mmCIF file with all atom_site columns, C-alpha atoms in Angstrom:
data_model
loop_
_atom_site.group_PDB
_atom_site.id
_atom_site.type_symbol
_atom_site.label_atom_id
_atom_site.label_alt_id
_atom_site.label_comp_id
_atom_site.label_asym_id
_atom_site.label_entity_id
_atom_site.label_seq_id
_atom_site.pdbx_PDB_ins_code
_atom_site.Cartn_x
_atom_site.Cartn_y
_atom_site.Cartn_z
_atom_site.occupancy
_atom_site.B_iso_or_equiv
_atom_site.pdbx_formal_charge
_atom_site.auth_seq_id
_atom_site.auth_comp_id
_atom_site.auth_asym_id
_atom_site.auth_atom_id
_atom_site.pdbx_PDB_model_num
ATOM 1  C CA . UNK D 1 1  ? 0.000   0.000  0.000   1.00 60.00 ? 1  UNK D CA 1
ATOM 2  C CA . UNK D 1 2  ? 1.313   3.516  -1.287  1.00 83.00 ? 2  UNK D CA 1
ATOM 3  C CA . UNK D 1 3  ? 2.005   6.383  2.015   1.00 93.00 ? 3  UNK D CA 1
ATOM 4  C CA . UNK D 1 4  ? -0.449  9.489  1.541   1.00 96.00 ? 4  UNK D CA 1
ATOM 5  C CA . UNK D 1 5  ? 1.160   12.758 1.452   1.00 96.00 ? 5  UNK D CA 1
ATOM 6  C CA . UNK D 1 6  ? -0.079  15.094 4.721   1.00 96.00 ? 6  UNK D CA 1
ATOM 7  C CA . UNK D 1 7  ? -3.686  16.682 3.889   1.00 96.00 ? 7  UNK D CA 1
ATOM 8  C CA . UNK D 1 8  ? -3.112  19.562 1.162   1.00 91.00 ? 8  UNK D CA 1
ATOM 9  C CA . UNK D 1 9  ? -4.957  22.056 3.424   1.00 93.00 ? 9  UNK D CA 1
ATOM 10 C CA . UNK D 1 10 ? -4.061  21.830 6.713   1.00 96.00 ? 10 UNK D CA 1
ATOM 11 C CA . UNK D 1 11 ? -0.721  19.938 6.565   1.00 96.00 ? 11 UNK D CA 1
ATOM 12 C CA . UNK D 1 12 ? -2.621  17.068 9.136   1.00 97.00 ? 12 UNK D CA 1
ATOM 13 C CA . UNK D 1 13 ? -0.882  13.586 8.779   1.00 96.00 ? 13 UNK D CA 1
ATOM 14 C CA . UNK D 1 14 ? -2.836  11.209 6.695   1.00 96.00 ? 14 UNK D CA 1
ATOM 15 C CA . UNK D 1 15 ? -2.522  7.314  8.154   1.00 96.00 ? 15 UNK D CA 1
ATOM 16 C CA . UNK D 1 16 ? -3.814  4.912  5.182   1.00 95.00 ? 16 UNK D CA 1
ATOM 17 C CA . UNK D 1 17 ? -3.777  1.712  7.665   1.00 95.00 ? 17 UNK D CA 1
ATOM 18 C CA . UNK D 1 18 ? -6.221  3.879  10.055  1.00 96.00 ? 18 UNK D CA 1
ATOM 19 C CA . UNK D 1 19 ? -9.733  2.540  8.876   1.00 95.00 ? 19 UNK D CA 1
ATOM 20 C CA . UNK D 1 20 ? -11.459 6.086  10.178  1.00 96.00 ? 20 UNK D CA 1
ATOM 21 C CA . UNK D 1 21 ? -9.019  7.602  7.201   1.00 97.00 ? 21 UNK D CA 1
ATOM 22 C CA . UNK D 1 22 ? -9.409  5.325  4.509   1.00 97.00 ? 22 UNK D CA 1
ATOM 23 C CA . UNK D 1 23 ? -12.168 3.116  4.106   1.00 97.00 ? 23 UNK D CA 1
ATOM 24 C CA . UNK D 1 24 ? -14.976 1.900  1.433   1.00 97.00 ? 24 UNK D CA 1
ATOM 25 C CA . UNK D 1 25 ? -17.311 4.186  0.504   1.00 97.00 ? 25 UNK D CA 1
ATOM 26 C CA . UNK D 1 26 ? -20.197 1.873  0.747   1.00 96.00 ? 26 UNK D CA 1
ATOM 27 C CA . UNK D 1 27 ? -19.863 1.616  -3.566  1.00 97.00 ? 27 UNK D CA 1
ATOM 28 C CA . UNK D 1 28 ? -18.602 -0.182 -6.146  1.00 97.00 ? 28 UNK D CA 1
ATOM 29 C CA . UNK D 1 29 ? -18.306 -0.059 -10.064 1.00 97.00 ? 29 UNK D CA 1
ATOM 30 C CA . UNK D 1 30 ? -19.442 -2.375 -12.347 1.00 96.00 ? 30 UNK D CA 1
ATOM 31 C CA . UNK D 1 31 ? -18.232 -2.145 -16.306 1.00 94.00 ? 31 UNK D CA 1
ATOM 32 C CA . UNK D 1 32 ? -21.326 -1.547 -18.845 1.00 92.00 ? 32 UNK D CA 1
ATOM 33 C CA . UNK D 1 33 ? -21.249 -1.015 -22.483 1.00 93.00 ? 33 UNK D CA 1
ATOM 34 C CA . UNK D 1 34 ? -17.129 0.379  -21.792 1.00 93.00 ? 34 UNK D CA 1
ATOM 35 C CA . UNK D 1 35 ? -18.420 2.271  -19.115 1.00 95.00 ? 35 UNK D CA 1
ATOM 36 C CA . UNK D 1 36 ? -18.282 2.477  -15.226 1.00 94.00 ? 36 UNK D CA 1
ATOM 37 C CA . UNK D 1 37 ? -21.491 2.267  -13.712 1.00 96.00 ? 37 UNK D CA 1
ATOM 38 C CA . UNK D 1 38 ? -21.711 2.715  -9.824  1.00 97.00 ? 38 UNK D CA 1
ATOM 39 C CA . UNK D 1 39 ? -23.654 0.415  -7.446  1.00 97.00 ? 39 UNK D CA 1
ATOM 40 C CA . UNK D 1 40 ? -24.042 -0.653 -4.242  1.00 96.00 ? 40 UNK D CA 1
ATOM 41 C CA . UNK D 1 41 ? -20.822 -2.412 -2.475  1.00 95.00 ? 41 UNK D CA 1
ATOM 42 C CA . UNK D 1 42 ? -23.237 -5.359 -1.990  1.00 95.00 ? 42 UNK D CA 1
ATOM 43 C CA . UNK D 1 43 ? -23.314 -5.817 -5.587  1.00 95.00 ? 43 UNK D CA 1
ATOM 44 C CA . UNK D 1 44 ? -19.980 -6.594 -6.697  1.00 97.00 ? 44 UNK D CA 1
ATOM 45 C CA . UNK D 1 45 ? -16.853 -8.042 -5.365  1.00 97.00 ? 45 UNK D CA 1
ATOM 46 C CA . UNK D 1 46 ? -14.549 -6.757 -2.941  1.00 96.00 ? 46 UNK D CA 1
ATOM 47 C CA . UNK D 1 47 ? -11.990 -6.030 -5.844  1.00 96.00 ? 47 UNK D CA 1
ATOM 48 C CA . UNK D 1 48 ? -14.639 -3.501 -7.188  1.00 97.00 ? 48 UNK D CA 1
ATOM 49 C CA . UNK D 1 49 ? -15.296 -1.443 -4.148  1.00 98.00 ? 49 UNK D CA 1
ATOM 50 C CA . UNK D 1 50 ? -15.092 2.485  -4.505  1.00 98.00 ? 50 UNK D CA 1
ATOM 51 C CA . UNK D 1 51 ? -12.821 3.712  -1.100  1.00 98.00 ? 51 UNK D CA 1
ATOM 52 C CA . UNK D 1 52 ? -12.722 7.054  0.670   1.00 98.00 ? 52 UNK D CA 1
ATOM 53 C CA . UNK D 1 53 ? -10.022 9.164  2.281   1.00 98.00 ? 53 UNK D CA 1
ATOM 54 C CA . UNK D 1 54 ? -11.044 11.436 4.764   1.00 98.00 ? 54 UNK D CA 1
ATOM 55 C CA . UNK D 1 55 ? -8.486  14.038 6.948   1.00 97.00 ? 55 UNK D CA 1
ATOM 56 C CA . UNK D 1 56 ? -10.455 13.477 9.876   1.00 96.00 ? 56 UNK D CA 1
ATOM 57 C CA . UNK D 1 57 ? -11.661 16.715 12.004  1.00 96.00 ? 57 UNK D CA 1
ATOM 58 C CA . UNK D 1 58 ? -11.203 14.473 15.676  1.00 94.00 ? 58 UNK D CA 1
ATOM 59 C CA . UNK D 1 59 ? -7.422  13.867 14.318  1.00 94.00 ? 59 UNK D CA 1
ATOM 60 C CA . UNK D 1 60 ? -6.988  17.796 14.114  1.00 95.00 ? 60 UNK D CA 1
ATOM 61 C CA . UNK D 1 61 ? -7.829  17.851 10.226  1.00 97.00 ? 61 UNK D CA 1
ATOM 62 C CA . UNK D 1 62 ? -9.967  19.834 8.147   1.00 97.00 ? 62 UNK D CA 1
ATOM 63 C CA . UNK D 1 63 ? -12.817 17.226 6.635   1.00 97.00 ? 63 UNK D CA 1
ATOM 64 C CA . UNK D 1 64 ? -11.149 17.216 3.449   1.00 97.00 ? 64 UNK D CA 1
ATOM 65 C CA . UNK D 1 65 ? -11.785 14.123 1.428   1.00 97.00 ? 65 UNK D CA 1
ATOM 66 C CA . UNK D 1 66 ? -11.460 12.084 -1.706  1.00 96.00 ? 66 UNK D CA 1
ATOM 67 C CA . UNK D 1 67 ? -12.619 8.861  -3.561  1.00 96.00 ? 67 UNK D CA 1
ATOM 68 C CA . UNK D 1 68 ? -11.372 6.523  -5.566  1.00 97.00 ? 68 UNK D CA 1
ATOM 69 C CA . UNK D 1 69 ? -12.255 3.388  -7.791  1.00 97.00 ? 69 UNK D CA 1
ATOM 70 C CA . UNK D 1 70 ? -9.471  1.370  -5.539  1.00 97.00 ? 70 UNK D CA 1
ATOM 71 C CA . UNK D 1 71 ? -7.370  1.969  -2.586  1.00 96.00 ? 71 UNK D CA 1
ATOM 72 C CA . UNK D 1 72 ? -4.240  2.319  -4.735  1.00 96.00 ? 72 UNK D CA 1
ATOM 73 C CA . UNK D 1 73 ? -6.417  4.919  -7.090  1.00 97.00 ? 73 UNK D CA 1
ATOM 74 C CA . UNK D 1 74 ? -7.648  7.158  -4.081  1.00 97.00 ? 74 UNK D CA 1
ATOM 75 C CA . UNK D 1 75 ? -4.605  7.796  -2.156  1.00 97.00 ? 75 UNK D CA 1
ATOM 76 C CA . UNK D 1 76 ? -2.799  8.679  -5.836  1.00 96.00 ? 76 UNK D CA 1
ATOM 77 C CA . UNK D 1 77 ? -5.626  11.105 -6.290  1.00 96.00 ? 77 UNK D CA 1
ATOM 78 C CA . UNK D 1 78 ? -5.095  12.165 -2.826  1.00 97.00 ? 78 UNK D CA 1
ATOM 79 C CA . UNK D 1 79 ? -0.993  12.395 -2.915  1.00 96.00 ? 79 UNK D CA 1
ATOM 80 C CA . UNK D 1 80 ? -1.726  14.781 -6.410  1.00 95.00 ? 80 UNK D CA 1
ATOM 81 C CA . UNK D 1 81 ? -4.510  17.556 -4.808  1.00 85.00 ? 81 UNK D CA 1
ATOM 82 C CA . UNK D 1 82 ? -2.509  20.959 -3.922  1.00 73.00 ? 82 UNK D CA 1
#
């Protein structure tokens, strides 16, 4: 699993093996016709769920968050915002 950079806004330390910091989003993707459709995370498999990383406000962040189509794909997204 990639590090995440500290949160772009207020500098707060991002912990990707925290589960209040990065966790699933509670929805998946499914591939339609060459497109991504999104569902509910009961309706595909696990390698399909959509995940979210949050700079929590109880840490000392700001609420800024992200999602992604993987783990790997969020916390790029998230190591790229400035």
């Amino acid at each position: 699993m990639n590090e995440a950079k500290p949160c772009p806004f207020c500098g707060t330390k991002i912990n990707v093996n925290d589960r209040d910091i990065l966790y699933p989003a509670g929805f998946g993707w499914k591939e339609e016709d060459g497109h991504r459709r999104y569902v509910d995370i009961y309706d595909v498999p696990r390698e399909q769920w959509c995940y979210k990383i949050v700079c929590q406000e109880h840490y000392g962040g700001c609420g800024a968050d992200m999602h992604g189509d993987s783990v790997d794909e969020v916390i790029k997204k998230w190591n790229k915002r400035v």
